[in-house]
PDB file of N, CA and C in Angstrom:
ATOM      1  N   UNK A   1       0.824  -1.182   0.000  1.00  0.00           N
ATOM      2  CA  UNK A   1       0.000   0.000   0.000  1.00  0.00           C
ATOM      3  C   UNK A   1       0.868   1.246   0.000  1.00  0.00           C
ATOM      4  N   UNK A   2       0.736   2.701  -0.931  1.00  0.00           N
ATOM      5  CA  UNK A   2       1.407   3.237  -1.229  1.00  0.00           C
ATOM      6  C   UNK A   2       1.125   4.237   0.347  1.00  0.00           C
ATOM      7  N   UNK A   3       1.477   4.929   1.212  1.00  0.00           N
ATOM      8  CA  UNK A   3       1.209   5.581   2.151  1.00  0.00           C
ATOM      9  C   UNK A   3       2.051   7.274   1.769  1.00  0.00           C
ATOM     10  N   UNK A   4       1.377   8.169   2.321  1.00  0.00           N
ATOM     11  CA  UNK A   4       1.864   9.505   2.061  1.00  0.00           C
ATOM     12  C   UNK A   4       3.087   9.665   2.674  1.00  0.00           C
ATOM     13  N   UNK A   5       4.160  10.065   2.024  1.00  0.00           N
ATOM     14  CA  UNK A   5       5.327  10.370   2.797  1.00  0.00           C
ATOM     15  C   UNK A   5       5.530  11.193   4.029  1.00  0.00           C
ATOM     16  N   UNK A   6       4.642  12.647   3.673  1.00  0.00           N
ATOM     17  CA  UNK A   6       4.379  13.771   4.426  1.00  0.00           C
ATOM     18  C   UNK A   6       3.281  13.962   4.112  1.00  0.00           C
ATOM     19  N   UNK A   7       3.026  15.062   5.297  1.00  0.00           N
ATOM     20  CA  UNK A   7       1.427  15.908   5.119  1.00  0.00           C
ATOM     21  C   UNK A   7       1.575  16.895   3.784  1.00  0.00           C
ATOM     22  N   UNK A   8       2.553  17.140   2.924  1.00  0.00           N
ATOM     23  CA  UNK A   8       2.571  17.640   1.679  1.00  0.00           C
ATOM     24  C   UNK A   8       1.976  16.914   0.721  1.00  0.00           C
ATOM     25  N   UNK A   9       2.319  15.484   0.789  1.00  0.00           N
ATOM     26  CA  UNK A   9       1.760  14.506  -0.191  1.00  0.00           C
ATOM     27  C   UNK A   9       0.594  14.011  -0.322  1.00  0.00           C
ATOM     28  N   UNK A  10      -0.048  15.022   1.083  1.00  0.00           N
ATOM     29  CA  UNK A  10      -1.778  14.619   1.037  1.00  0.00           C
ATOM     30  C   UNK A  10      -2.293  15.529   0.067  1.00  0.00           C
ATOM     31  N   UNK A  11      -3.317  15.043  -0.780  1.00  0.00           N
ATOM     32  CA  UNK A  11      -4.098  16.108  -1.559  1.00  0.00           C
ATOM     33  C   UNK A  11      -5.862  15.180  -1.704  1.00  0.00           C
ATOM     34  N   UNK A  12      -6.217  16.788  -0.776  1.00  0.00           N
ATOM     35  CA  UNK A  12      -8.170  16.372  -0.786  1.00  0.00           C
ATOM     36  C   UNK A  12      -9.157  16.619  -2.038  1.00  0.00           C
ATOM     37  N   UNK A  13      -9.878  15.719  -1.894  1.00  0.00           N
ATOM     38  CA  UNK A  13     -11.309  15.922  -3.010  1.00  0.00           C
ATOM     39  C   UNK A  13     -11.969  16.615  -2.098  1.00  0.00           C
ATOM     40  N   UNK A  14     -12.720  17.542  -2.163  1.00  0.00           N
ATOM     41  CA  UNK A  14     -14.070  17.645  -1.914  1.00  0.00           C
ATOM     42  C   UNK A  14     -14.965  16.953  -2.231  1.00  0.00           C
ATOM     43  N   UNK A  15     -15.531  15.965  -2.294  1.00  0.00           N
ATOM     44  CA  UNK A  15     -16.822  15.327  -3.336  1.00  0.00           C
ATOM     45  C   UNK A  15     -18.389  15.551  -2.610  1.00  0.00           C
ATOM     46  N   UNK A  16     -18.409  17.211  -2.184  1.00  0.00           N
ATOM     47  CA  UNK A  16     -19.163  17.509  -1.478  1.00  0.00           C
ATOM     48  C   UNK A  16     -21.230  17.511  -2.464  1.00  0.00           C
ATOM     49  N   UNK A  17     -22.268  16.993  -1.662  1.00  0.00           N
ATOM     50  CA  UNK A  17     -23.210  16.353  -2.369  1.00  0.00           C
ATOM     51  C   UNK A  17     -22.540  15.354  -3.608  1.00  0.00           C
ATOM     52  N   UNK A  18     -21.925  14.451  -4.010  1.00  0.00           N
ATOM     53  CA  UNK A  18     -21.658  13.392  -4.834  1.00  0.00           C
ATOM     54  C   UNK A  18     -22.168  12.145  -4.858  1.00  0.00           C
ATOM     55  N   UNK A  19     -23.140  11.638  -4.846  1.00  0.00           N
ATOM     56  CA  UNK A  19     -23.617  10.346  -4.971  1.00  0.00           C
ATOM     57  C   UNK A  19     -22.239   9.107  -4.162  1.00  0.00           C
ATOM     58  N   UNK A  20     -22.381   8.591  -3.513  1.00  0.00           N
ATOM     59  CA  UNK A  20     -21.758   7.623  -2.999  1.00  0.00           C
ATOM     60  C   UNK A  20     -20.951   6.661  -4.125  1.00  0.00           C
ATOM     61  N   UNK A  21     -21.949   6.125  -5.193  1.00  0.00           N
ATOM     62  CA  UNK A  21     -21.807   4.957  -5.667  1.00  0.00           C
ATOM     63  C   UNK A  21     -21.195   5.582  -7.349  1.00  0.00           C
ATOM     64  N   UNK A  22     -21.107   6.851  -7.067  1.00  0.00           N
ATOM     65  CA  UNK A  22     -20.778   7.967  -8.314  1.00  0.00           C
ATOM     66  C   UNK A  22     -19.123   8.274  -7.816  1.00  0.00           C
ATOM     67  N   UNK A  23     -18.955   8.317  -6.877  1.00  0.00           N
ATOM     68  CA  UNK A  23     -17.677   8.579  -6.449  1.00  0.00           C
ATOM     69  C   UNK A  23     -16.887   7.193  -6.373  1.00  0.00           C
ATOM     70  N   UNK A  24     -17.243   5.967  -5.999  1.00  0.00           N
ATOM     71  CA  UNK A  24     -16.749   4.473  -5.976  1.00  0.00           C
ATOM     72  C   UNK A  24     -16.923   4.491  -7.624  1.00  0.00           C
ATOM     73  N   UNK A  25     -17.292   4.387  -8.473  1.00  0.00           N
ATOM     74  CA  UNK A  25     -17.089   4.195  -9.844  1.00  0.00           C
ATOM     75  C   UNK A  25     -15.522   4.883 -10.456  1.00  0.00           C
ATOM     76  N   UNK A  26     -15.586   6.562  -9.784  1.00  0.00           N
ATOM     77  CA  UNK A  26     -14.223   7.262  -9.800  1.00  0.00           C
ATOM     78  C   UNK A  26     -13.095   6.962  -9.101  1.00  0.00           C
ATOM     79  N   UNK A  27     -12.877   6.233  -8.122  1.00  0.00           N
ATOM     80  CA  UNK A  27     -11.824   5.498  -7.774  1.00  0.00           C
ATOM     81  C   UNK A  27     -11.165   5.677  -8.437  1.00  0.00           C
ATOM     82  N   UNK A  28     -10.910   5.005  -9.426  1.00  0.00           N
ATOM     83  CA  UNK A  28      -9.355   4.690  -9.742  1.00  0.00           C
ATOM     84  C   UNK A  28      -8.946   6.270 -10.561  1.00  0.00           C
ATOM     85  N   UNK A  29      -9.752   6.747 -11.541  1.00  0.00           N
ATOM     86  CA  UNK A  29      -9.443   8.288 -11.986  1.00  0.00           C
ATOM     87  C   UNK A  29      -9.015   9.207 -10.710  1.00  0.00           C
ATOM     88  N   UNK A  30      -9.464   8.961  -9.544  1.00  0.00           N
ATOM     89  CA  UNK A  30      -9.064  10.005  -8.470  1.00  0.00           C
ATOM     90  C   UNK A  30      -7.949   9.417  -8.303  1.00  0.00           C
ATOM     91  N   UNK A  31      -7.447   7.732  -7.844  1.00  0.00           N
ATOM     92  CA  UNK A  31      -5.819   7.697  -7.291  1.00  0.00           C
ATOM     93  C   UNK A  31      -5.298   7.959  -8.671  1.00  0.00           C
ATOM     94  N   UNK A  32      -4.650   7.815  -9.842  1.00  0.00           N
ATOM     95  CA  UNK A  32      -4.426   8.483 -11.176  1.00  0.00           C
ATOM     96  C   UNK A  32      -4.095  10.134 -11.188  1.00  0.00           C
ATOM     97  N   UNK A  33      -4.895  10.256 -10.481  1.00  0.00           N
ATOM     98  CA  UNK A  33      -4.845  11.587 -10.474  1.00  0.00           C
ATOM     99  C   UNK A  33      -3.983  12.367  -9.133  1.00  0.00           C
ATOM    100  N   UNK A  34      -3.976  11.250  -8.298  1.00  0.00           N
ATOM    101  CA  UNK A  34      -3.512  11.636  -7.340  1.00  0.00           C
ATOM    102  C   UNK A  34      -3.809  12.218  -5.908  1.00  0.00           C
ATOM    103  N   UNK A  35      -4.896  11.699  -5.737  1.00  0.00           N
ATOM    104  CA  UNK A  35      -5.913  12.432  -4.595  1.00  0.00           C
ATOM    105  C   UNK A  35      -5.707  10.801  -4.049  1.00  0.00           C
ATOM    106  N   UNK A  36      -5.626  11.371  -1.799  1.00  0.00           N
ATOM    107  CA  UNK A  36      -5.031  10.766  -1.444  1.00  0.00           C
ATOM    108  C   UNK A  36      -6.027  10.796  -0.247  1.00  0.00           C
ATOM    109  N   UNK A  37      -7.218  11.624   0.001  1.00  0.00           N
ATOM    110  CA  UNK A  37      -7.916  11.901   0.502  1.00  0.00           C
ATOM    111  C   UNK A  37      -9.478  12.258   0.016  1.00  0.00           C
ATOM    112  N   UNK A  38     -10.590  11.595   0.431  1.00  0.00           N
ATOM    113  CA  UNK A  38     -11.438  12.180   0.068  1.00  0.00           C
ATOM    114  C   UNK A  38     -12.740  12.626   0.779  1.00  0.00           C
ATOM    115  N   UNK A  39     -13.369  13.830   0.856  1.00  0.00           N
ATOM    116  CA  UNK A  39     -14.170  14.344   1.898  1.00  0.00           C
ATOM    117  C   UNK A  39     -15.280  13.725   1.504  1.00  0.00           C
ATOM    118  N   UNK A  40     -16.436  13.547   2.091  1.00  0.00           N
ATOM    119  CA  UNK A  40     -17.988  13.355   1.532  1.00  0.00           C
ATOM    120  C   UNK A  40     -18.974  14.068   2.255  1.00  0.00           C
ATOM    121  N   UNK A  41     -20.021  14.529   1.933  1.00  0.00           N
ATOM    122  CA  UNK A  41     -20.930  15.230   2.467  1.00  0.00           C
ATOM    123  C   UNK A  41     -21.652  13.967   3.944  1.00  0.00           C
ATOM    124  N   UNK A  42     -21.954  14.681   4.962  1.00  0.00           N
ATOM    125  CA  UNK A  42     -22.903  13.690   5.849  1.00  0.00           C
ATOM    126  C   UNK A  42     -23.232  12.948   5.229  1.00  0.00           C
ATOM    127  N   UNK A  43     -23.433  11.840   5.796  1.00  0.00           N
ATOM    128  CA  UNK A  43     -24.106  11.130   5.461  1.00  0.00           C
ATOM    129  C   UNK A  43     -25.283   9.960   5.947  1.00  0.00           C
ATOM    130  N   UNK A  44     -25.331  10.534   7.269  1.00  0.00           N
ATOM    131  CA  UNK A  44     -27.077  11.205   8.544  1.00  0.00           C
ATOM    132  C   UNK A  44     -27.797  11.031   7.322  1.00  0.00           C
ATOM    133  N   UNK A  45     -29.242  10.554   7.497  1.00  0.00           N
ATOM    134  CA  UNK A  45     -30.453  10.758   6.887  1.00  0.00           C
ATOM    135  C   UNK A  45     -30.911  12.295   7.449  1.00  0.00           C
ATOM    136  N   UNK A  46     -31.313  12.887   5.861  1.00  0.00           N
ATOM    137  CA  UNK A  46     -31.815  14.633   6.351  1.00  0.00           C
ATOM    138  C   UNK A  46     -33.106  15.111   5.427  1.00  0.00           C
ATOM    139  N   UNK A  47     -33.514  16.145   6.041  1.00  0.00           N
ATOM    140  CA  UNK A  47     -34.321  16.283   5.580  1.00  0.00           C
ATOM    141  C   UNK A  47     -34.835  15.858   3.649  1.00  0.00           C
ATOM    142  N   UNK A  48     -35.940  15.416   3.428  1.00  0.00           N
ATOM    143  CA  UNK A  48     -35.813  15.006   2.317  1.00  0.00           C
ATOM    144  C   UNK A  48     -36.843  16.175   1.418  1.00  0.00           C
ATOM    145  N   UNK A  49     -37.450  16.988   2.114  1.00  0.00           N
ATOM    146  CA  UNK A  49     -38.182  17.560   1.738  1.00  0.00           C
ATOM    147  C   UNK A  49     -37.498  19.218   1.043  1.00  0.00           C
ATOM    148  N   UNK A  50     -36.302  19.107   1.527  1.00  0.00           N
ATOM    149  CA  UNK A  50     -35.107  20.458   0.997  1.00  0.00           C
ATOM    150  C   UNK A  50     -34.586  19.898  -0.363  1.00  0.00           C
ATOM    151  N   UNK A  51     -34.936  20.593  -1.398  1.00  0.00           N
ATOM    152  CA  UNK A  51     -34.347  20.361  -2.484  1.00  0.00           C
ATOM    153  C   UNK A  51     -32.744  21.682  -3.126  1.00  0.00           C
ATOM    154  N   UNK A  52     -32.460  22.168  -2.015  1.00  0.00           N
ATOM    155  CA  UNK A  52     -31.042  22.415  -2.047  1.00  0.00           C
ATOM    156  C   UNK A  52     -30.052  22.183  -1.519  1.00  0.00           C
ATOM    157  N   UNK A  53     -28.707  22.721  -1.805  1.00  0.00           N
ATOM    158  CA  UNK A  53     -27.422  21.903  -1.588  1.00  0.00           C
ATOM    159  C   UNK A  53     -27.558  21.704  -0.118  1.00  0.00           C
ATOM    160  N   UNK A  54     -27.991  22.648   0.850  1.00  0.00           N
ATOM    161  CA  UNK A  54     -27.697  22.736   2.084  1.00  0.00           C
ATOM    162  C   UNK A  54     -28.671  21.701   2.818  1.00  0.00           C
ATOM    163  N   UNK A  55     -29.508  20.449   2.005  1.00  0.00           N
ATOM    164  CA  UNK A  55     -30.434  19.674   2.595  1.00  0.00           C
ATOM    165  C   UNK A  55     -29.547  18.392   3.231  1.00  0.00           C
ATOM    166  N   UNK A  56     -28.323  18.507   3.119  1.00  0.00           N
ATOM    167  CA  UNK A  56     -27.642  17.607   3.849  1.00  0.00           C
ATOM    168  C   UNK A  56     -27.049  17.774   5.104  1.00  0.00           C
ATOM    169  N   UNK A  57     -27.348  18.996   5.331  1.00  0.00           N
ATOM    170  CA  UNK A  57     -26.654  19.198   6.670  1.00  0.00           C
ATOM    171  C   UNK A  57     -27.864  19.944   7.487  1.00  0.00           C
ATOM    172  N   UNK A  58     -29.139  19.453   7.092  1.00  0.00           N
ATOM    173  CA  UNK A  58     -30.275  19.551   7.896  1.00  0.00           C
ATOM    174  C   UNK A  58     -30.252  18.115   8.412  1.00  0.00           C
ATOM    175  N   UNK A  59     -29.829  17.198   9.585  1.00  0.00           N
ATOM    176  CA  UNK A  59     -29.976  15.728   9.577  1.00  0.00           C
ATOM    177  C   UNK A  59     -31.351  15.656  10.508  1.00  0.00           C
ATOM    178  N   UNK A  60     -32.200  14.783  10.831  1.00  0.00           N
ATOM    179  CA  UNK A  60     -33.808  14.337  11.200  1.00  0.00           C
ATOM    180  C   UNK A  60     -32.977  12.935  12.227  1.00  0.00           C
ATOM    181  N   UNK A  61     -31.627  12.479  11.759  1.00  0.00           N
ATOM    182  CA  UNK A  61     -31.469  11.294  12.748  1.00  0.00           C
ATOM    183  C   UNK A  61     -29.872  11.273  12.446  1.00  0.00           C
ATOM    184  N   UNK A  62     -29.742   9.802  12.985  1.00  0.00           N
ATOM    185  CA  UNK A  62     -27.708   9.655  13.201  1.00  0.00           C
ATOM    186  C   UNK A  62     -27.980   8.727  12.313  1.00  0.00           C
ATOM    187  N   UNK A  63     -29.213   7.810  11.634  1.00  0.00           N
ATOM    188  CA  UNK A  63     -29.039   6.883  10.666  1.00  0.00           C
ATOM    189  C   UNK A  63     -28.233   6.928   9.919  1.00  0.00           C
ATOM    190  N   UNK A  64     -27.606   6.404   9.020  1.00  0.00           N
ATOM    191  CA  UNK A  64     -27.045   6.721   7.831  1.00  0.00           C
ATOM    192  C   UNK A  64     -28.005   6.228   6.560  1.00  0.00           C
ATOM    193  N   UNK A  65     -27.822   6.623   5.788  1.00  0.00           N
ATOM    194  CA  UNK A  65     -28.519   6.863   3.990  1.00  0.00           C
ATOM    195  C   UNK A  65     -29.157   7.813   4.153  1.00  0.00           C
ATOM    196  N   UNK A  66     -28.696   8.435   2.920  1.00  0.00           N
ATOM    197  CA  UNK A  66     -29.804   9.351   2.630  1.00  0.00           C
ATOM    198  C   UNK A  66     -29.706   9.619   1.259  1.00  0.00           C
ATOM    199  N   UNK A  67     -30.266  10.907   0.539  1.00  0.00           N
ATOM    200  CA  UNK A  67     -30.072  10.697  -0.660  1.00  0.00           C
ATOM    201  C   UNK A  67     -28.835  11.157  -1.675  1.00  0.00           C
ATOM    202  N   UNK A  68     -27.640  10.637  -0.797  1.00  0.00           N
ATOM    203  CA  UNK A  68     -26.301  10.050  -1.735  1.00  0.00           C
ATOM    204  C   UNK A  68     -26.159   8.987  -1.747  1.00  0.00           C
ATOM    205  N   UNK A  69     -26.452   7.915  -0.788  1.00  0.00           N
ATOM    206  CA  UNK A  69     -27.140   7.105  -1.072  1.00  0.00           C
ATOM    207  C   UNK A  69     -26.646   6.122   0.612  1.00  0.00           C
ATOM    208  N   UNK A  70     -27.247   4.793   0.189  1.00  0.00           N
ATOM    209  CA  UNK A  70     -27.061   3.627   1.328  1.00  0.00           C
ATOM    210  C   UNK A  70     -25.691   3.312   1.939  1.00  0.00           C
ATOM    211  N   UNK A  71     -25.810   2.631   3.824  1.00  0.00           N
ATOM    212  CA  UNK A  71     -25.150   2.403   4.330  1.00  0.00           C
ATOM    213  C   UNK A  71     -23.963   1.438   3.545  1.00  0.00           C
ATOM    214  N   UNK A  72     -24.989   0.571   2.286  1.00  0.00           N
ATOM    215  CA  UNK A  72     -24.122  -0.119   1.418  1.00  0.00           C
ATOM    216  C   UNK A  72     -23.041   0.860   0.917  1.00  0.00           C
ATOM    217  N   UNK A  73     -23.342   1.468  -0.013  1.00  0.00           N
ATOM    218  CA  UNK A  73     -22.789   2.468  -0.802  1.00  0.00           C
ATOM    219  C   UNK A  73     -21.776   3.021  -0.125  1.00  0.00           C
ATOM    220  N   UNK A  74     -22.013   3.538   1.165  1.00  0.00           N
ATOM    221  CA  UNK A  74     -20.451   4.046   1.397  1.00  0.00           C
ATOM    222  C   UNK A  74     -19.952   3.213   1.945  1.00  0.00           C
ATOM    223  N   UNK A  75     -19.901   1.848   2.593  1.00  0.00           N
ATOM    224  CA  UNK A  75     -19.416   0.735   2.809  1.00  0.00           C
ATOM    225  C   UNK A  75     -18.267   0.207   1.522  1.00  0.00           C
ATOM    226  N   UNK A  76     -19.118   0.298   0.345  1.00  0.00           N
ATOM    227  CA  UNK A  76     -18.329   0.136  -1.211  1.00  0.00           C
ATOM    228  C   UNK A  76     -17.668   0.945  -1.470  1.00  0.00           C
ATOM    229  N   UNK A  77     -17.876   2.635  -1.070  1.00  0.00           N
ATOM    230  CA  UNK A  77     -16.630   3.377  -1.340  1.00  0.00           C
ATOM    231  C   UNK A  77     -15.699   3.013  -0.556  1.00  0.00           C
ATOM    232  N   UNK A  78     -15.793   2.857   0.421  1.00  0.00           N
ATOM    233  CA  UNK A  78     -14.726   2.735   1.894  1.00  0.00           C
ATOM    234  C   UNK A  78     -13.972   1.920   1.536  1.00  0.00           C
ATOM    235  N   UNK A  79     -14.679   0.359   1.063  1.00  0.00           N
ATOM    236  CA  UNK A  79     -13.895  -0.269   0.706  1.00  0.00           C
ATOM    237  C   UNK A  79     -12.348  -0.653  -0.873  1.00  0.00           C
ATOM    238  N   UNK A  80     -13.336   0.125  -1.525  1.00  0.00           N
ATOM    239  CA  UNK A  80     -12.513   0.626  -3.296  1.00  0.00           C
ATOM    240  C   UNK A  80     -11.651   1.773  -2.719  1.00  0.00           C
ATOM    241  N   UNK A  81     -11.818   2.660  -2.206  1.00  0.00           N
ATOM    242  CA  UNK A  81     -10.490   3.609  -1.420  1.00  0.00           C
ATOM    243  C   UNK A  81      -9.324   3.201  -1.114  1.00  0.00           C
ATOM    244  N   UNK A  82     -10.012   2.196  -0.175  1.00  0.00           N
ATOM    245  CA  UNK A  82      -8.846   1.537   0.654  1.00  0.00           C
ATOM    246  C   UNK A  82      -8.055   0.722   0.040  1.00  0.00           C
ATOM    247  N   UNK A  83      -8.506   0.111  -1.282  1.00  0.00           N
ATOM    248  CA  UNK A  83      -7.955  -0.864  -1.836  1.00  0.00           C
ATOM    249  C   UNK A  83      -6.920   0.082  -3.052  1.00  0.00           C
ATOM    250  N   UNK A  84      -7.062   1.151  -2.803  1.00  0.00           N
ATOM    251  CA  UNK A  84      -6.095   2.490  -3.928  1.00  0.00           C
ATOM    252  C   UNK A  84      -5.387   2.983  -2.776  1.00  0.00           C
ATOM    253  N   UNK A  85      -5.417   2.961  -0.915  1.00  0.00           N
ATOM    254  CA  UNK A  85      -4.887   3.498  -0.182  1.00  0.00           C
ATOM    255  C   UNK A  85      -5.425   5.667  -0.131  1.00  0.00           C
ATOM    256  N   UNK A  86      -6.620   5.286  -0.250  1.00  0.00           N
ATOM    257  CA  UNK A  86      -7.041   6.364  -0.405  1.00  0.00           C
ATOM    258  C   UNK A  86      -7.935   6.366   0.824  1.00  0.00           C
ATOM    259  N   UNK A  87      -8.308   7.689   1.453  1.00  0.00           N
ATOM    260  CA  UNK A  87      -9.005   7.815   3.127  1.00  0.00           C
ATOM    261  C   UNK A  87     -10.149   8.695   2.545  1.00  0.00           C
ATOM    262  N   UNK A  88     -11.249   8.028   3.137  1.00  0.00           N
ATOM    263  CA  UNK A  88     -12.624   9.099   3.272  1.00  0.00           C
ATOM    264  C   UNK A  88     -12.488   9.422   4.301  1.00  0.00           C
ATOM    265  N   UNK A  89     -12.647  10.886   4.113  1.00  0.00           N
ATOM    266  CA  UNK A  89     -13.307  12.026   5.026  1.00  0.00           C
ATOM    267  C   UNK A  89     -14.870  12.336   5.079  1.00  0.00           C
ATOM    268  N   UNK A  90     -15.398  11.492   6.290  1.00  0.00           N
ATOM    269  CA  UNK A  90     -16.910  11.910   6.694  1.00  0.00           C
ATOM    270  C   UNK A  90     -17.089  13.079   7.173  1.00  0.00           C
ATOM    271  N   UNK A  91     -17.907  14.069   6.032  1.00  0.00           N
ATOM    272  CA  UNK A  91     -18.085  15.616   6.859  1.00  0.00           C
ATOM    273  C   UNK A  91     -19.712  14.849   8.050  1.00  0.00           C
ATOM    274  N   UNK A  92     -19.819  15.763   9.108  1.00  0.00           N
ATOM    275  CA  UNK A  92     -20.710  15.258  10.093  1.00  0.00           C
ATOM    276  C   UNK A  92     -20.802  16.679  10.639  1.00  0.00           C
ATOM    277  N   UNK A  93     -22.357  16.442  10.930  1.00  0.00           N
ATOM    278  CA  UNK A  93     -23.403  17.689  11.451  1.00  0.00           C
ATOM    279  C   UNK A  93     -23.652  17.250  12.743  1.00  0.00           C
ATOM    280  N   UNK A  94     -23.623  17.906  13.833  1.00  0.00           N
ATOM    281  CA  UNK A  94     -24.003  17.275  15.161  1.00  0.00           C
ATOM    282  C   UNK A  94     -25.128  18.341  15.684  1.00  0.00           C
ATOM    283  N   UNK A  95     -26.511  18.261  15.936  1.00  0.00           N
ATOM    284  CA  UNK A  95     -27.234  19.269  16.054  1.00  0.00           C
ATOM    285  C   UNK A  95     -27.920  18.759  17.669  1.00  0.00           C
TER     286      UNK A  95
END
């Protein structure tokens, strides 16, 4: 597993609102590219009734899924990351 030498050699995605299973498809274009880190929006079930960006960081519970998608889904990113040595970053709302 390739590991960052230094904190220079880290470089973050944002993949802020990105579909879960939209970002695990990009795997391998992100390590390629060189991203060594990647953030994701909450991923708390939230309000579903907000149809803008900021409806993810309204959360209703600590569940996880919502609409980026299932506990599966980021289970499958987590796991395709790891297998490029790449780290998700869970952004999290605590209300």
């Amino acid at each position: 597993m390739h590991q960052p030498a230094s904190m220079r050699d880290l470089v973050l995605l944002q993949a802020f609102n990105e579909p879960f299973a939209k970002i695990t498809k990009q795997i391998d274009e992100y390590y390629s590219s060189g991203i060594t880190l990647i953030q994701v929006s909450p991923v708390q079930k939230h309000c579903a009734h907000i149809s803008a960006w900021h409806r993810v960081y309204q959360p209703v519970s600590y569940a996880i899924g919502n609409s980026l998608g299932t506990m599966l889904d980021l289970e499958e990113l987590i796991v395709a990351a790891r297998k490029r040595s790449i780290g998700i970053v869970v952004d999290v709302v605590l209300h």
